[in-house]
Coordinates of C-alpha atoms (C1' of nucleotides) in Angstrom, one line a residue:
Chain A
X386 CA -20.1 36.9 7.1
X387 CA -17.7 34.0 7.5
X388 CA -18.0 31.3 10.3
X389 CA -15.6 30.9 13.1
X390 CA -12.1 29.9 12.1
X391 CA -9.4 27.7 13.6
X392 CA -6.7 30.1 14.9
X393 CA -3.8 27.7 14.1
X394 CA -4.6 26.0 10.8
X395 CA -4.6 27.4 7.3
X396 CA -4.7 26.0 3.8
X397 CA -2.7 27.2 0.9
X398 CA -3.0 26.3 -2.8
X399 CA -0.5 26.1 -5.6
X400 CA -2.6 26.4 -8.7
X401 CA -1.0 25.5 -12.0
X402 CA -2.3 26.3 -15.5
X403 CA -0.8 25.5 -18.8
X404 CA -1.2 26.5 -22.4
X405 CA 1.3 26.0 -25.2
X406 CA 1.5 29.7 -25.8
X407 CA 1.7 30.8 -22.2
X408 CA 3.9 28.1 -20.8
X409 CA 3.4 26.8 -17.2
X410 CA 1.8 29.3 -14.9
X411 CA 1.1 29.7 -11.2
X412 CA -1.8 31.7 -9.6
X413 CA -0.7 34.2 -7.0
X414 CA -2.5 36.9 -5.0
X415 CA -1.3 40.2 -3.5
X416 CA -1.7 40.4 0.2
X417 CA -4.0 43.0 1.6
X418 CA -3.1 42.8 5.2
X419 CA 0.0 42.5 7.4
X420 CA 2.2 40.7 7.7
X421 CA 3.8 40.9 4.3
X422 CA 1.2 43.4 3.1
X423 CA 1.4 44.0 -0.7
X424 CA 3.7 41.0 -1.2
X425 CA 2.7 38.2 -3.6
X426 CA 1.6 35.0 -1.9
X427 CA -0.2 31.7 -2.6
X428 CA -4.0 31.9 -2.3
X429 CA -5.3 30.5 1.0
X430 CA -6.4 31.3 4.5
X431 CA -7.7 30.1 7.8
X432 CA -9.9 27.0 8.0
X433 CA -13.4 27.4 9.3
X434 CA -14.7 25.2 12.1
X435 CA -17.2 23.2 10.2
X436 CA -15.6 22.8 6.8
X437 CA -13.2 20.2 5.6
X438 CA -9.8 21.1 4.4
X439 CA -10.7 20.7 0.8
X440 CA -13.8 22.8 1.2
X441 CA -11.6 25.5 2.8
X442 CA -9.3 25.5 -0.3
X443 CA -12.2 25.8 -2.7
X444 CA -13.8 28.6 -0.7
X445 CA -10.6 30.6 -0.4
X446 CA -9.8 30.2 -4.1
X447 CA -13.3 31.4 -4.9
X448 CA -13.1 34.4 -2.6
X449 CA -9.6 35.5 -3.5
X450 CA -9.4 34.7 -7.2
X451 CA -12.8 33.7 -8.4
X452 CA -11.4 30.4 -9.9
X453 CA -12.7 26.9 -9.5
X454 CA -10.2 24.1 -10.0
X455 CA -10.8 20.8 -11.7
X456 CA -8.2 18.8 -9.8
X457 CA -7.1 19.2 -6.2
X458 CA -4.6 17.1 -4.3
X459 CA -3.1 17.5 -0.9
X460 CA 0.6 18.3 -1.2
X461 CA 2.3 18.6 2.2
X462 CA 1.7 20.2 5.6
X463 CA 4.1 22.9 6.7
X464 CA 4.3 23.3 10.5
X465 CA 7.7 24.8 11.5
X466 CA 7.2 26.8 14.7
X467 CA 8.4 30.1 13.2
X468 CA 7.0 30.0 9.7
X469 CA 4.5 32.8 10.6
X470 CA 5.5 35.8 12.6
X471 CA 2.0 36.2 14.2
X472 CA 1.9 32.9 16.0
X473 CA 2.2 29.1 15.5
X474 CA 0.4 28.3 12.3
X475 CA 0.2 25.0 10.6
X476 CA -0.6 25.2 6.9
X477 CA -1.9 22.3 4.8
X478 CA -0.7 23.0 1.2
X479 CA -2.6 21.7 -1.8
X480 CA -1.7 21.3 -5.5
X481 CA -4.4 22.3 -8.0
X482 CA -4.6 22.1 -11.8
X483 CA -6.9 24.0 -14.1
X484 CA -7.7 23.7 -17.8
X485 CA -7.0 26.6 -20.2
X486 CA -10.6 27.9 -20.1
X487 CA -10.5 28.8 -16.4
X488 CA -7.0 29.8 -17.0
X489 CA -7.9 32.6 -19.5
X490 CA -10.9 33.6 -17.5
X491 CA -9.0 34.7 -14.4
X492 CA -6.2 36.2 -16.3
X493 CA -8.7 38.8 -17.6
X494 CA -10.3 39.7 -14.3
X495 CA -9.5 42.6 -12.1
X496 CA -5.8 41.5 -12.1
X497 CA -4.9 43.9 -9.4
X498 CA -4.7 41.3 -6.6
X499 CA -4.8 38.0 -8.5
X500 CA -2.4 37.1 -11.4
X501 CA -0.9 34.3 -13.3
X502 CA 2.9 34.2 -13.3
X503 CA 5.2 32.3 -15.6
X504 CA 6.9 29.6 -13.5
X505 CA 10.2 31.0 -14.7
X506 CA 9.5 34.6 -13.7
X507 CA 8.2 34.5 -10.1
X508 CA 8.2 37.4 -7.7
X509 CA 9.4 37.2 -4.1
X510 CA 6.8 35.4 -2.0
X511 CA 5.5 36.0 1.5
X512 CA 6.1 33.6 4.4
X513 CA 7.6 30.2 3.3
X514 CA 5.5 30.2 0.2
X515 CA 8.6 29.9 -2.0
X516 CA 9.3 26.5 -0.4
X517 CA 5.7 25.4 -0.9
X518 CA 5.7 26.4 -4.5
X519 CA 9.0 24.7 -5.2
X520 CA 7.8 21.5 -3.6
X521 CA 4.6 21.7 -5.6
X522 CA 6.5 22.1 -8.8
X523 CA 8.7 19.1 -8.0
X524 CA 5.7 17.0 -7.3
X525 CA 4.0 18.1 -10.6
X526 CA 7.2 17.2 -12.5
X527 CA 7.3 13.8 -10.9
X528 CA 3.7 13.1 -11.6
X529 CA 4.5 13.3 -15.3
X530 CA 6.3 9.9 -14.9
X531 CA 3.5 8.0 -13.3
X532 CA 0.2 9.8 -14.0
X533 CA -1.4 11.3 -17.1
X534 CA -1.4 14.9 -15.8
X535 CA -2.3 16.3 -19.2
X536 CA -5.8 15.1 -18.4
X537 CA -6.3 18.0 -16.0
X538 CA -4.2 20.6 -17.7
X539 CA -5.3 20.5 -21.4
X540 CA -8.6 21.2 -23.1
X541 CA -11.0 18.3 -23.5
X542 CA -10.0 18.1 -27.2
X543 CA -6.5 18.8 -28.1
X544 CA -4.0 18.3 -31.0
X545 CA -1.3 15.9 -30.0
X546 CA 1.4 18.5 -30.1
X547 CA -0.2 20.2 -27.1
X548 CA 0.3 17.1 -25.0
X549 CA 3.8 16.7 -26.4
X550 CA 4.8 20.3 -25.6
X551 CA 3.4 20.0 -22.1
X552 CA 5.6 17.0 -21.5
X553 CA 8.6 18.8 -22.9
X554 CA 7.9 21.7 -20.6
X555 CA 7.8 19.4 -17.6
X556 CA 11.0 17.7 -18.6
X557 CA 12.7 21.0 -18.9
X558 CA 11.4 22.2 -15.6
X559 CA 13.2 25.3 -14.4
X560 CA 16.5 24.0 -15.7
X561 CA 18.7 25.9 -18.1
X562 CA 17.6 24.0 -21.2
X563 CA 14.8 25.1 -23.4
X564 CA 11.9 22.7 -23.8
X565 CA 12.8 22.2 -27.5
X566 CA 16.2 20.8 -26.5
X567 CA 14.4 17.8 -24.9
X568 CA 13.1 16.7 -28.2
X569 CA 15.9 14.3 -28.5
X570 CA 15.0 12.6 -25.2
X571 CA 11.4 12.4 -25.9
X572 CA 10.9 11.6 -29.5
X573 CA 7.7 13.0 -30.9
X574 CA 6.6 10.0 -33.0
X575 CA 7.5 7.3 -30.5
X576 CA 5.9 9.3 -27.7
X577 CA 2.7 9.4 -29.6
X578 CA 2.7 5.7 -30.3
X579 CA 3.3 5.0 -26.6
X580 CA 0.4 7.2 -25.5
X581 CA -2.0 5.6 -27.9
X582 CA -0.9 2.1 -27.0
X583 CA -1.5 2.8 -23.4
X584 CA -5.1 3.5 -24.4
X585 CA -5.3 6.7 -22.4
X586 CA -5.9 9.0 -25.3
X587 CA -8.4 8.4 -28.1
X588 CA -8.2 9.5 -31.7
X589 CA -11.1 11.7 -32.8
X590 CA -12.2 12.3 -36.3
X591 CA -11.9 16.0 -36.1
X592 CA -9.0 18.2 -37.1
X593 CA -7.8 21.5 -35.7
X594 CA -8.7 24.5 -37.8
X595 CA -5.5 25.7 -39.4
X596 CA -3.0 27.9 -37.8
X597 CA -0.3 28.7 -40.3
X598 CA 1.0 26.1 -42.8
X599 CA 1.5 22.4 -42.3
X600 CA -0.8 19.5 -42.3
X601 CA -3.8 20.0 -40.0
X602 CA -3.6 18.1 -36.7
X603 CA -6.1 15.4 -35.7
X604 CA -7.7 16.0 -32.3
X605 CA -7.5 13.7 -29.4
X606 CA -9.2 13.4 -26.0
X607 CA -8.4 11.5 -22.9
X608 CA -10.3 8.3 -22.0
X609 CA -11.9 8.9 -18.6
X610 CA -12.6 5.2 -18.1
X611 CA -9.0 4.1 -18.7
X612 CA -8.0 7.0 -16.4
X613 CA -10.2 5.7 -13.5
X614 CA -8.9 2.2 -14.0
X615 CA -5.4 3.4 -13.7
X616 CA -6.2 5.4 -10.6
X617 CA -7.4 2.3 -8.8
X618 CA -4.7 -0.1 -9.8
X619 CA -1.9 2.4 -9.3
X620 CA -0.1 3.9 -12.2
X621 CA 3.1 2.8 -13.7
X622 CA 3.8 5.2 -16.5
X623 CA 7.5 5.2 -17.4
X624 CA 8.4 7.4 -20.2
Chain B
X921 CA 6.2 18.4 32.7
X922 CA 5.3 19.0 29.0
X923 CA 5.0 22.4 27.4
X924 CA 1.9 24.1 26.1
X925 CA 0.1 22.2 23.3
X926 CA -1.9 23.3 20.3
X927 CA -5.5 22.4 21.0
X928 CA -6.4 21.6 17.4
X929 CA -3.4 19.8 15.9
X930 CA -2.1 16.3 16.6
X931 CA 0.4 14.0 14.9
X932 CA 0.0 10.3 14.4
X933 CA 2.5 7.7 13.3
X934 CA 2.2 4.5 11.4
X935 CA 5.4 2.6 12.3
X936 CA 6.2 -0.4 10.2
X937 CA 8.7 -3.1 11.1
X938 CA 9.7 -6.2 9.1
X939 CA 11.5 -9.5 9.6
X940 CA 11.3 -12.6 7.4
X941 CA 10.0 -14.6 10.4
X942 CA 7.5 -12.0 11.7
X943 CA 6.2 -10.6 8.4
X944 CA 5.2 -7.0 8.2
X945 CA 4.1 -5.4 11.5
X946 CA 2.6 -2.2 12.8
X947 CA 3.1 -0.6 16.1
X948 CA 0.0 0.2 18.1
X949 CA -0.8 1.5 21.6
X950 CA -3.7 1.0 23.9
X951 CA -5.5 4.2 24.8
X952 CA -5.4 5.2 28.5
X953 CA -8.0 8.0 28.3
X954 CA -11.4 8.7 26.8
X955 CA -12.5 8.9 24.1
X956 CA -12.0 5.3 22.9
X957 CA -10.4 4.3 26.2
X958 CA -8.7 0.8 26.1
X959 CA -9.0 0.7 22.3
X960 CA -5.9 0.2 20.1
X961 CA -4.7 3.3 18.2
X962 CA -1.8 4.7 16.4
X963 CA 0.9 6.3 18.6
X964 CA 0.6 10.1 18.5
X965 CA -0.7 13.1 20.3
X966 CA -0.9 16.9 20.5
X967 CA 1.8 19.1 19.1
X968 CA 3.6 21.4 21.5
X969 CA 3.9 25.1 20.8
X970 CA 7.6 25.3 20.2
X971 CA 8.3 21.9 18.5
X972 CA 8.2 21.0 14.8
X973 CA 5.8 18.4 13.6
X974 CA 8.6 15.8 13.2
X975 CA 9.9 16.5 16.7
X976 CA 6.4 16.0 18.0
X977 CA 6.3 12.6 16.3
X978 CA 9.6 11.5 17.8
X979 CA 8.7 12.7 21.2
X980 CA 5.3 10.9 21.2
X981 CA 6.9 7.7 20.0
X982 CA 9.5 7.9 22.7
X983 CA 6.9 8.6 25.4
X984 CA 4.3 6.0 24.3
X985 CA 6.4 3.2 23.0
X986 CA 10.1 3.9 23.8
X987 CA 11.0 3.4 20.2
X988 CA 13.2 5.7 18.0
X989 CA 12.6 5.3 14.2
X990 CA 15.2 5.4 11.5
X991 CA 13.0 6.8 8.8
X992 CA 10.1 9.3 9.0
X993 CA 8.1 10.7 6.2
X994 CA 5.0 12.8 6.2
X995 CA 2.0 10.8 4.9
X996 CA -1.2 12.9 4.8
X997 CA -3.1 15.3 6.9
X998 CA -6.6 14.3 8.1
X999 CA -8.9 17.1 8.9
X1000 CA -12.5 16.2 8.5
X1001 CA -14.7 18.2 10.9
X1002 CA -16.0 15.2 12.8
X1003 CA -13.1 12.8 12.9
X1004 CA -12.7 13.4 16.7
X1005 CA -15.7 13.6 19.0
X1006 CA -14.1 16.1 21.4
X1007 CA -13.7 19.0 19.0
X1008 CA -12.2 19.9 15.6
X1009 CA -8.8 18.3 15.4
X1010 CA -6.4 18.1 12.5
X1011 CA -4.0 15.3 12.5
X1012 CA -0.8 15.2 10.5
X1013 CA 0.0 11.5 9.9
X1014 CA 3.5 10.1 9.4
X1015 CA 4.9 6.9 8.0
X1016 CA 7.9 5.5 9.9
X1017 CA 10.1 2.5 9.3
X1018 CA 12.3 0.7 11.8
X1019 CA 15.0 -2.0 11.4
X1020 CA 14.7 -5.3 13.1
X1021 CA 16.9 -4.4 16.1
X1022 CA 14.5 -1.7 17.3
X1023 CA 11.7 -4.0 16.3
X1024 CA 12.7 -6.8 18.7
X1025 CA 13.5 -4.4 21.5
X1026 CA 10.0 -3.0 21.8
X1027 CA 8.4 -6.3 21.3
X1028 CA 9.9 -7.4 24.5
X1029 CA 9.0 -4.4 26.7
X1030 CA 6.1 -4.1 29.0
X1031 CA 3.8 -5.0 26.0
X1032 CA 0.7 -4.0 28.0
X1033 CA 0.0 -0.8 26.1
X1034 CA 2.4 -0.9 23.1
X1035 CA 2.5 -3.9 20.8
X1036 CA 3.4 -5.0 17.3
X1037 CA 0.6 -6.4 15.2
X1038 CA 0.8 -8.4 12.1
X1039 CA -0.6 -6.3 9.2
X1040 CA -3.0 -9.1 8.4
X1041 CA -4.3 -9.4 12.0
X1042 CA -5.2 -5.9 13.1
X1043 CA -7.6 -5.1 15.9
X1044 CA -10.3 -2.5 15.6
X1045 CA -8.8 1.0 15.8
X1046 CA -9.9 4.2 17.5
X1047 CA -10.9 7.4 15.6
X1048 CA -10.2 7.2 11.8
X1049 CA -7.0 5.4 12.5
X1050 CA -8.1 2.5 10.3
X1051 CA -8.1 4.9 7.3
X1052 CA -4.7 6.3 8.2
X1053 CA -3.2 2.9 8.5
X1054 CA -4.7 1.7 5.2
X1055 CA -3.3 4.8 3.4
X1056 CA 0.1 4.2 5.0
X1057 CA 0.1 0.7 3.8
X1058 CA -0.8 1.6 0.3
X1059 CA 1.9 4.2 0.3
X1060 CA 4.5 1.7 1.6
X1061 CA 3.5 -0.8 -1.1
X1062 CA 3.8 1.9 -3.8
X1063 CA 7.2 2.9 -2.6
X1064 CA 8.5 -0.5 -3.4
X1065 CA 8.2 0.5 -7.1
X1066 CA 10.3 3.6 -7.0
X1067 CA 12.3 3.6 -3.8
X1068 CA 14.6 1.1 -2.1
X1069 CA 12.6 0.7 1.0
X1070 CA 14.6 -2.3 2.1
X1071 CA 17.2 0.2 3.2
X1072 CA 15.2 1.3 6.2
X1073 CA 13.5 -2.0 7.0
X1074 CA 16.3 -4.6 7.0
X1075 CA 19.5 -5.1 9.0
X1076 CA 22.6 -3.3 7.8
X1077 CA 23.9 -6.7 6.6
X1078 CA 21.5 -9.1 5.2
X1079 CA 21.4 -12.2 3.0
X1080 CA 19.7 -11.6 -0.3
X1081 CA 16.6 -13.7 0.4
X1082 CA 15.6 -11.2 3.1
X1083 CA 15.3 -8.5 0.6
X1084 CA 13.6 -10.8 -1.8
X1085 CA 11.0 -11.9 0.7
X1086 CA 10.4 -8.3 1.8
X1087 CA 9.5 -7.5 -1.8
X1088 CA 7.3 -10.6 -2.1
X1089 CA 5.5 -9.5 1.0
X1090 CA 4.9 -6.1 -0.4
X1091 CA 3.6 -7.4 -3.7
X1092 CA 1.2 -9.7 -1.9
X1093 CA 0.0 -6.9 0.3
X1094 CA -3.2 -7.8 2.1
X1095 CA -4.5 -9.7 -0.9
X1096 CA -5.6 -13.3 -0.9
X1097 CA -2.4 -14.7 -2.4
X1098 CA 0.5 -15.9 -0.3
X1099 CA 3.8 -14.2 -0.8
X1100 CA 5.2 -17.4 -2.3
X1101 CA 2.8 -17.2 -5.1
X1102 CA 4.4 -14.1 -6.4
X1103 CA 7.6 -15.9 -7.1
X1104 CA 6.5 -16.3 -10.7
X1105 CA 6.1 -12.5 -11.1
X1106 CA 9.3 -11.6 -9.4
X1107 CA 11.9 -14.1 -10.3
X1108 CA 14.5 -14.6 -7.6
X1109 CA 17.6 -14.7 -9.8
X1110 CA 16.7 -11.9 -12.2
X1111 CA 15.6 -9.7 -9.3
X1112 CA 19.0 -10.1 -7.7
X1113 CA 20.8 -9.2 -10.9
X1114 CA 18.6 -6.2 -11.3
X1115 CA 19.4 -4.9 -7.8
X1116 CA 23.1 -5.4 -8.2
X1117 CA 23.1 -3.7 -11.6
X1118 CA 21.4 -0.7 -10.1
X1119 CA 24.3 -0.5 -7.8
X1120 CA 22.2 0.0 -4.7
X1121 CA 23.4 -3.1 -2.9
X1122 CA 26.9 -4.2 -2.5
X1123 CA 28.2 -7.7 -2.2
X1124 CA 30.1 -8.4 1.0
X1125 CA 32.7 -11.1 1.6
X1126 CA 30.9 -12.5 4.6
X1127 CA 28.4 -15.3 4.8
X1128 CA 25.5 -15.9 7.0
X1129 CA 26.1 -18.5 9.7
X1130 CA 24.1 -21.6 8.8
X1131 CA 20.4 -22.1 9.6
X1132 CA 19.5 -25.5 8.4
X1133 CA 20.9 -27.1 5.2
X1134 CA 21.7 -25.5 1.9
X1135 CA 24.6 -23.4 0.7
X1136 CA 25.4 -20.5 3.1
X1137 CA 24.2 -17.2 1.8
X1138 CA 26.5 -14.3 1.0
X1139 CA 25.7 -11.1 2.9
X1140 CA 24.9 -7.7 1.3
X1141 CA 24.5 -4.2 2.4
X1142 CA 22.9 -1.1 0.8
X1143 CA 25.1 1.6 -0.6
X1144 CA 24.3 4.8 1.2
X1145 CA 25.9 7.0 -1.5
X1146 CA 23.9 5.5 -4.3
X1147 CA 20.9 5.9 -2.2
X1148 CA 21.5 9.7 -1.6
X1149 CA 22.2 10.1 -5.3
X1150 CA 18.8 8.6 -6.2
X1151 CA 17.0 10.7 -3.6
X1152 CA 18.3 13.9 -5.2
X1153 CA 17.7 12.9 -8.8
X1154 CA 14.3 11.3 -8.1
X1155 CA 13.9 7.6 -8.3
X1156 CA 12.7 5.5 -11.1
X1157 CA 12.7 2.0 -10.0
X1158 CA 10.5 -0.2 -12.1
X1159 CA 10.4 -3.8 -11.1
Chain C
dT700 C1' 6.7 23.7 -55.8
dC701 C1' 8.7 24.6 -51.4
dA702 C1' 8.6 24.8 -46.4
dA703 C1' 6.3 23.3 -42.5
dA704 C1' 3.7 20.4 -39.6
dA705 C1' 1.7 15.8 -39.0
dG706 C1' 1.8 11.0 -39.4
dT707 C1' 3.6 6.0 -41.0
dG708 C1' 6.9 2.2 -41.5
dT709 C1' 10.9 -0.2 -40.5
dT710 C1' 15.0 -1.9 -38.5
dA711 C1' 19.1 -2.8 -35.1
dG712 C1' 20.0 -3.8 -30.8
dA713 C1' 19.4 -3.3 -25.7
dG714 C1' 17.4 -5.5 -22.1
dG715 C1' 14.3 -8.5 -19.7
dT716 C1' 12.2 -13.4 -19.0
dA717 C1' 12.5 -17.9 -18.5
dC718 C1' 15.0 -21.6 -17.4
dA719 C1' 18.8 -25.1 -17.5
dC720 C1' 22.4 -25.9 -14.8
dC721 C1' 26.2 -25.7 -11.2
dC722 C1' 27.8 -25.0 -6.0
dA723 C1' 27.9 -25.6 -1.0
dT724 C1' 26.1 -27.2 3.0
dG725 C1' 23.5 -30.5 6.6
dG726 C1' 21.7 -34.8 7.5
Chain D
dC1311 C1' 24.5 -39.1 -1.7
dC1312 C1' 20.4 -36.7 -1.5
dA1313 C1' 17.6 -32.7 -0.2
dT1314 C1' 17.8 -27.9 0.2
dG1315 C1' 18.8 -23.5 -0.6
dG1316 C1' 22.2 -20.2 -3.1
dG1317 C1' 24.3 -18.7 -7.4
dT1318 C1' 25.7 -18.4 -12.6
dG1319 C1' 25.1 -18.6 -17.7
dT1320 C1' 22.6 -18.0 -21.6
dA1321 C1' 19.1 -18.1 -25.4
dC1322 C1' 15.1 -16.2 -27.0
dC1323 C1' 12.2 -12.6 -27.7
dT1324 C1' 9.9 -8.4 -26.9
dC1325 C1' 10.0 -3.8 -26.9
dT1326 C1' 12.0 0.6 -27.9
dA1327 C1' 15.1 4.2 -29.9
dA1328 C1' 16.3 6.1 -34.1
dC1329 C1' 15.4 7.7 -38.3
dA1330 C1' 13.9 7.5 -43.3
dC1331 C1' 10.0 8.5 -45.6
dT1332 C1' 5.1 9.9 -46.8
dT1333 C1' 1.0 13.0 -46.4
dT1334 C1' -1.4 17.4 -46.2
dT1335 C1' -1.7 21.9 -45.8
dG1336 C1' -0.4 27.4 -46.6
dA1337 C1' 2.0 30.6 -49.2

DNA sequence: TCAAAAGTGTTAGAGGTACACCCATGG
DNA sequence: CCATGGGTGTACCTCTAACACTTTTGA
């Protein structure tokens, strides 16, 4: 079925999903083979001879979890001599982000061997995947400060609070404080002004259908042009 | 002599050196074997079975150029199926920085097959090393904005202008403008105040021996403690 | 008409930019 | 004593943090 693989090179992916209700989540798969059979691990596998590294990630994600990601970025390459008990294996790790639609989709599939885990309630992981995940999480948190990550994690149209809560979550990280307790450090109204002034998000003339009491929220979307501009010129996105 | 190597994994290093007189320079080696025999390339080679990736870089640099670097950071992993004509080879690229002492040392060795090149006057490179080098240079320039790279590129004690000129060089990059023309964007005296306020550099009570006329410059050094602090907490170093 | 959520306006002060000016040396 | 490079002081002004206040909804 599959082509010839490189014996010493794998790819692994840390896939993040977010929704205001479900917090920040990571996609994990349950291993079917030894070593570490039945333990949770990052999705990934051996690279085939004729595919690029990115293609390998997309293929493995498709095979193991059925998901297709909207954003993929190389994270780090792990190559310590004894990180795999079988033999010397170098793993190129990737960081991926998905929007809530894909997010929900996978959550409702077979679920036996692929599941979303809350970042604060992770199981023990196979190999050195714990390290990989921690590094990915650090990177994601850092990205908040110089790239508009919301772009890849939120729905196309979103009320402003969603973006706000995403940022609060990132600031809180896995620390002891709840996201809410960062409201002082990241003031809701000033944060909004900042985002609008930067021109990255655009006000729409739609409002969210009501959920409970309170004034209905206007919807926003990211501006893809501005986003591309910033990618080229390098970001600088101090909160 | 050398142990068994992985057939499909190499490391390559982009080593930068800087001095105010010599500008920013990159260390290249002339290839002794096919493919691309006699072309200039990044120092690097195949990873041995029992060594880590970092160890491989240090070993290859030692073997090919005799240099030992003070700072080493993983850059990116290049794995396109056809980047090497021999077979599928994945290369883990590293970015390295050396201080002027090491810098001078190698410049005066046998020079036949290892040489420093001005970043603005590079020869044609073997494989995809042009891409690797460009990425490394971009990364280095970006680091300026959130990490005190001078730490690894300047002498332990330095007059403030050295740091200033390093930053001007980075801002200018490979663009059309001369470093001097960025003096408007990065004001000498304000820049100094900023650096001192951040606490990263410390004023010494020594002065540089004279070189031409003008008031003799006070010497400074970086504060390693502050540096470690910032590493842990994550930098945020807007100019 | 009250509570909750969203959104607007305004103000004090921190901090950065720009620049005038002073210092120390060689020729 | 002038040219050159190094270093200090400060005034203006922008930008932001903080918060009071208004709007729009559900119950």
